[in-house]
């Protein structure tokens, strides 16, 4: 299959391109598209065979459910059995935007889309291209991140192409993605709402709208062996090809420890890479040194993280050390989301300096 790549602009919707992309999805094909979080791989959420194609293109286990993307608030009623008040309050507060809600599904959504579950993940993305595509495609687009299963989610269309070229019908290239980490997922099927995946919309922001919210214990740890409730969170994920280790501790000790390890690995002939931050990169020694961004502005780190992990792959780096963002994780904001993804990328390999 030839994958057509079409450049698109959020501020200037190309109606003909949207019509063509929408037709592809209506006919059962797959189109990758930009959202505000990461690129998505879209297919018709109401069509079992389209969902199967998505799993196949990603090499994703079919028990890992897909998020159904909508473009109009009222469309939620068709795909859920009930729309509880907290859900509608959150939708009003954060949609269109980087929030996914888990609700009981209606019969309209096939089990192939929900990985066999009776619940469905729903999100209305905050990106004009995404909304136009969903509308052109009939209103219900199942879309996981547009990466091969296990790899970092794509924040640039070239990485979508790297993973999906020849496997899908079309890629809408909307340039670099704004947020860079996937949407916050909150489960509203329990008595107390539970965050299953941290993201741009934080616990605090949710609590301001609906009161007490819990966080799935499995999000920031590994050791307990507790299975996360979002099936996708249990898989090794976001991983670069090189072996990634996170080093935590005070700034000075971290720099010293990372340099020591990097020197030793280079002596053994390994190509080393380091993930630092704007105020530390000048102090490192390695083959490839990258800044994740500015610690005072977490959004810069969130936006860069997946791109950096992919760049290490491009540059053939086989041993990577990263600073830790534990402290950021405690201060709220996107720190928890950053640390959650970094830990998974490292297979939870974190050591103290
Ligand atoms: O930002 C995003 O959410 C992006 C863009 C493309 O919208 N999409 C995305 O989809 O990250 P995906 O498939 O890569 O991740 C969806 C996560 C998985 O961890 C999956 O297990 C979980 O959502 N999930 C989906 N449906 C669920 C359900 N019914 N119950 C629990 N977890 C669910
Ligand atoms: Mg994903």
Short mmCIF file of N, CA and C in Angstrom, two decimals, residues 216-305:
data_model
loop_
_atom_site.label_atom_id
_atom_site.label_comp_id
_atom_site.label_asym_id
_atom_site.label_seq_id
_atom_site.Cartn_x
_atom_site.Cartn_y
_atom_site.Cartn_z
N UNK A 216 -4.35 5.99 39.98
CA UNK A 216 -4.01 4.56 39.94
C UNK A 216 -2.61 4.36 40.50
N UNK A 217 -2.51 3.51 41.54
CA UNK A 217 -1.24 3.31 42.25
C UNK A 217 -0.13 2.85 41.33
N UNK A 218 -0.50 2.15 40.28
CA UNK A 218 0.54 1.56 39.42
C UNK A 218 1.26 2.60 38.57
N UNK A 219 0.76 3.87 38.57
CA UNK A 219 1.31 4.86 37.64
C UNK A 219 2.77 5.19 37.87
N UNK A 220 3.15 5.41 39.13
CA UNK A 220 4.53 5.83 39.33
C UNK A 220 5.41 4.78 39.99
N UNK A 221 4.94 3.53 40.00
CA UNK A 221 5.89 2.55 40.54
C UNK A 221 5.85 1.26 39.77
N UNK A 222 6.77 0.44 40.11
CA UNK A 222 7.02 -0.77 39.37
C UNK A 222 6.97 -1.95 40.31
N UNK A 223 7.53 -1.73 41.51
CA UNK A 223 7.87 -2.81 42.43
C UNK A 223 6.69 -3.61 42.92
N UNK A 224 5.51 -3.00 43.06
CA UNK A 224 4.40 -3.66 43.72
C UNK A 224 3.84 -4.80 42.89
N UNK A 225 4.09 -4.78 41.60
CA UNK A 225 3.55 -5.83 40.74
C UNK A 225 2.07 -5.65 40.51
N UNK A 226 1.52 -4.55 40.98
CA UNK A 226 0.11 -4.28 40.79
C UNK A 226 -0.16 -3.93 39.33
N UNK A 227 -1.17 -4.57 38.74
CA UNK A 227 -1.43 -4.31 37.32
C UNK A 227 -2.17 -2.99 37.16
N UNK A 228 -1.69 -2.12 36.26
CA UNK A 228 -2.42 -0.87 36.02
C UNK A 228 -3.77 -1.15 35.39
N UNK A 229 -4.73 -0.25 35.62
CA UNK A 229 -6.07 -0.51 35.13
C UNK A 229 -6.26 -0.20 33.66
N UNK A 230 -5.47 0.73 33.12
CA UNK A 230 -5.52 0.93 31.67
C UNK A 230 -4.64 -0.16 31.07
N UNK A 231 -5.22 -1.07 30.30
CA UNK A 231 -4.44 -2.21 29.82
C UNK A 231 -3.12 -1.80 29.17
N UNK A 232 -3.14 -0.67 28.45
CA UNK A 232 -1.93 -0.24 27.73
C UNK A 232 -0.80 0.15 28.64
N UNK A 233 -1.11 0.50 29.89
CA UNK A 233 -0.06 0.98 30.78
C UNK A 233 0.81 -0.16 31.29
N UNK A 234 0.41 -1.43 31.03
CA UNK A 234 1.22 -2.52 31.55
C UNK A 234 2.34 -2.91 30.58
N UNK A 235 2.22 -2.49 29.35
CA UNK A 235 3.23 -2.89 28.38
C UNK A 235 4.46 -2.00 28.46
N UNK A 236 5.63 -2.58 28.13
CA UNK A 236 6.84 -1.77 27.99
C UNK A 236 6.54 -0.78 26.88
N UNK A 237 6.93 0.45 27.07
CA UNK A 237 6.39 1.48 26.20
C UNK A 237 7.40 2.59 26.01
N UNK A 238 7.20 3.38 24.99
CA UNK A 238 7.96 4.61 24.78
C UNK A 238 9.46 4.35 24.75
N UNK A 239 9.85 3.10 24.50
CA UNK A 239 11.25 2.74 24.69
C UNK A 239 12.11 3.07 23.49
N UNK A 240 13.27 3.70 23.73
CA UNK A 240 14.25 3.87 22.66
C UNK A 240 14.97 2.53 22.45
N UNK A 241 15.73 2.43 21.36
CA UNK A 241 16.45 1.17 21.12
C UNK A 241 17.60 1.01 22.11
N UNK A 242 18.25 2.12 22.47
CA UNK A 242 19.36 2.06 23.42
C UNK A 242 18.85 1.76 24.82
N UNK A 243 19.77 1.27 25.69
CA UNK A 243 19.36 0.96 27.05
C UNK A 243 19.37 2.23 27.88
N UNK A 244 18.21 2.56 28.44
CA UNK A 244 18.04 3.82 29.16
C UNK A 244 18.04 3.61 30.67
N UNK A 245 18.88 4.38 31.38
CA UNK A 245 18.91 4.34 32.84
C UNK A 245 18.67 5.76 33.36
N UNK A 246 17.80 5.89 34.36
CA UNK A 246 17.55 7.19 34.99
C UNK A 246 18.41 7.28 36.24
N UNK A 247 19.10 8.40 36.40
CA UNK A 247 19.91 8.59 37.61
C UNK A 247 19.29 9.73 38.42
N UNK A 248 18.92 9.41 39.68
CA UNK A 248 18.29 10.44 40.51
C UNK A 248 19.25 10.89 41.60
N UNK A 249 18.96 12.04 42.19
CA UNK A 249 19.81 12.55 43.26
C UNK A 249 19.99 14.05 43.09
N UNK A 250 20.93 14.60 43.88
CA UNK A 250 21.14 16.04 43.79
C UNK A 250 21.85 16.36 42.46
N UNK A 251 21.72 17.60 42.02
CA UNK A 251 22.22 18.00 40.70
C UNK A 251 23.69 17.63 40.49
N UNK A 252 24.54 18.01 41.44
CA UNK A 252 25.97 17.76 41.30
C UNK A 252 26.30 16.28 41.23
N UNK A 253 25.67 15.52 42.11
CA UNK A 253 25.95 14.07 42.15
C UNK A 253 25.47 13.38 40.89
N UNK A 254 24.34 13.83 40.39
CA UNK A 254 23.79 13.21 39.17
C UNK A 254 24.75 13.43 38.00
N UNK A 255 25.24 14.66 37.88
CA UNK A 255 26.16 14.97 36.78
C UNK A 255 27.41 14.10 36.88
N UNK A 256 27.95 14.01 38.10
CA UNK A 256 29.16 13.23 38.31
C UNK A 256 28.95 11.75 37.99
N UNK A 257 27.83 11.21 38.47
CA UNK A 257 27.55 9.78 38.29
C UNK A 257 27.30 9.46 36.80
N UNK A 258 26.54 10.31 36.15
CA UNK A 258 26.25 10.07 34.73
C UNK A 258 27.54 10.14 33.92
N UNK A 259 28.37 11.12 34.21
CA UNK A 259 29.64 11.23 33.47
C UNK A 259 30.53 10.02 33.70
N UNK A 260 30.57 9.54 34.95
CA UNK A 260 31.40 8.37 35.27
C UNK A 260 30.95 7.16 34.44
N UNK A 261 29.65 6.95 34.44
CA UNK A 261 29.11 5.81 33.69
C UNK A 261 29.31 5.97 32.19
N UNK A 262 29.09 7.20 31.72
CA UNK A 262 29.23 7.44 30.29
C UNK A 262 30.68 7.20 29.84
N UNK A 263 31.64 7.67 30.64
CA UNK A 263 33.06 7.45 30.28
C UNK A 263 33.38 5.96 30.21
N UNK A 264 32.90 5.22 31.21
CA UNK A 264 33.17 3.79 31.27
C UNK A 264 32.58 3.08 30.04
N UNK A 265 31.36 3.44 29.68
CA UNK A 265 30.70 2.80 28.54
C UNK A 265 31.42 3.15 27.23
N UNK A 266 31.90 4.39 27.14
CA UNK A 266 32.61 4.77 25.91
C UNK A 266 33.92 3.99 25.80
N UNK A 267 34.56 3.77 26.95
CA UNK A 267 35.79 2.97 26.93
C UNK A 267 35.52 1.57 26.40
N UNK A 268 34.31 1.09 26.71
CA UNK A 268 33.96 -0.26 26.23
C UNK A 268 33.44 -0.24 24.79
N UNK A 269 33.49 0.94 24.17
CA UNK A 269 33.11 1.01 22.76
C UNK A 269 31.64 1.28 22.50
N UNK A 270 30.87 1.59 23.55
CA UNK A 270 29.45 1.89 23.35
C UNK A 270 29.28 3.34 22.93
N UNK A 271 28.25 3.61 22.14
CA UNK A 271 27.90 4.99 21.80
C UNK A 271 26.92 5.49 22.86
N UNK A 272 27.31 6.53 23.59
CA UNK A 272 26.50 6.95 24.73
C UNK A 272 25.71 8.23 24.45
N UNK A 273 24.58 8.35 25.12
CA UNK A 273 23.75 9.54 25.03
C UNK A 273 23.30 9.97 26.41
N UNK A 274 23.09 11.28 26.58
CA UNK A 274 22.64 11.80 27.87
C UNK A 274 21.47 12.74 27.69
N UNK A 275 20.45 12.57 28.55
CA UNK A 275 19.34 13.52 28.59
C UNK A 275 19.53 14.42 29.81
N UNK A 276 19.91 15.66 29.55
CA UNK A 276 20.06 16.64 30.63
C UNK A 276 18.99 17.70 30.51
N UNK A 277 19.23 18.83 31.14
CA UNK A 277 18.31 19.96 31.02
C UNK A 277 19.13 21.20 30.66
N UNK A 278 18.45 22.29 30.34
CA UNK A 278 19.15 23.48 29.83
C UNK A 278 20.32 23.90 30.71
N UNK A 279 20.14 23.75 32.03
CA UNK A 279 21.20 24.26 32.91
C UNK A 279 22.24 23.21 33.26
N UNK A 280 22.17 22.00 32.70
CA UNK A 280 23.19 20.99 33.00
C UNK A 280 23.94 20.48 31.77
N UNK A 281 23.36 20.65 30.58
CA UNK A 281 23.95 19.99 29.39
C UNK A 281 25.43 20.34 29.17
N UNK A 282 25.85 21.52 29.55
CA UNK A 282 27.23 21.91 29.31
C UNK A 282 28.23 21.12 30.16
N UNK A 283 27.74 20.41 31.16
CA UNK A 283 28.65 19.72 32.07
C UNK A 283 28.83 18.24 31.75
N UNK A 284 28.17 17.76 30.70
CA UNK A 284 28.22 16.32 30.42
C UNK A 284 29.26 15.93 29.39
N UNK A 285 29.66 14.66 29.48
CA UNK A 285 30.58 14.07 28.49
C UNK A 285 29.93 12.82 27.92
N UNK A 286 29.65 12.83 26.63
CA UNK A 286 29.06 11.67 25.97
C UNK A 286 29.12 11.88 24.47
N UNK A 287 28.73 10.86 23.69
CA UNK A 287 28.74 11.03 22.24
C UNK A 287 27.62 11.96 21.80
N UNK A 288 26.47 11.81 22.43
CA UNK A 288 25.32 12.66 22.08
C UNK A 288 24.70 13.20 23.36
N UNK A 289 24.64 14.53 23.48
CA UNK A 289 24.06 15.14 24.68
C UNK A 289 22.87 15.99 24.28
N UNK A 290 21.74 15.78 24.95
CA UNK A 290 20.54 16.54 24.59
C UNK A 290 19.89 17.15 25.82
N UNK A 291 19.36 18.35 25.63
CA UNK A 291 18.58 18.94 26.71
C UNK A 291 17.11 18.62 26.49
N UNK A 292 16.47 18.14 27.56
CA UNK A 292 15.02 17.88 27.47
C UNK A 292 14.25 19.18 27.55
N UNK A 293 14.91 20.25 28.04
CA UNK A 293 14.22 21.54 28.16
C UNK A 293 14.58 22.22 29.46
N UNK A 294 13.70 23.08 29.90
CA UNK A 294 13.93 23.92 31.07
C UNK A 294 13.12 23.38 32.26
N UNK A 295 13.81 23.06 33.36
CA UNK A 295 13.11 22.51 34.52
C UNK A 295 12.03 23.45 35.07
N UNK A 296 12.23 24.75 34.85
CA UNK A 296 11.24 25.72 35.35
C UNK A 296 9.99 25.74 34.45
N UNK A 297 10.12 25.20 33.27
CA UNK A 297 8.98 25.17 32.35
C UNK A 297 8.77 23.76 31.85
N UNK A 298 8.01 22.98 32.64
CA UNK A 298 7.85 21.56 32.34
C UNK A 298 7.31 21.29 30.96
N UNK A 299 6.50 22.22 30.46
CA UNK A 299 5.90 21.99 29.15
C UNK A 299 6.96 21.80 28.08
N UNK A 300 8.11 22.44 28.27
CA UNK A 300 9.18 22.29 27.27
C UNK A 300 9.71 20.86 27.30
N UNK A 301 9.77 20.27 28.49
CA UNK A 301 10.28 18.90 28.63
C UNK A 301 9.28 17.90 28.07
N UNK A 302 8.00 18.12 28.40
CA UNK A 302 6.95 17.23 27.88
C UNK A 302 6.98 17.23 26.35
N UNK A 303 7.13 18.40 25.77
CA UNK A 303 7.08 18.51 24.30
C UNK A 303 8.26 17.81 23.65
N UNK A 304 9.43 17.83 24.31
CA UNK A 304 10.66 17.33 23.67
C UNK A 304 10.93 15.85 23.92
N UNK A 305 10.37 15.30 24.99
CA UNK A 305 10.82 13.97 25.44
C UNK A 305 10.77 12.88 24.37
#
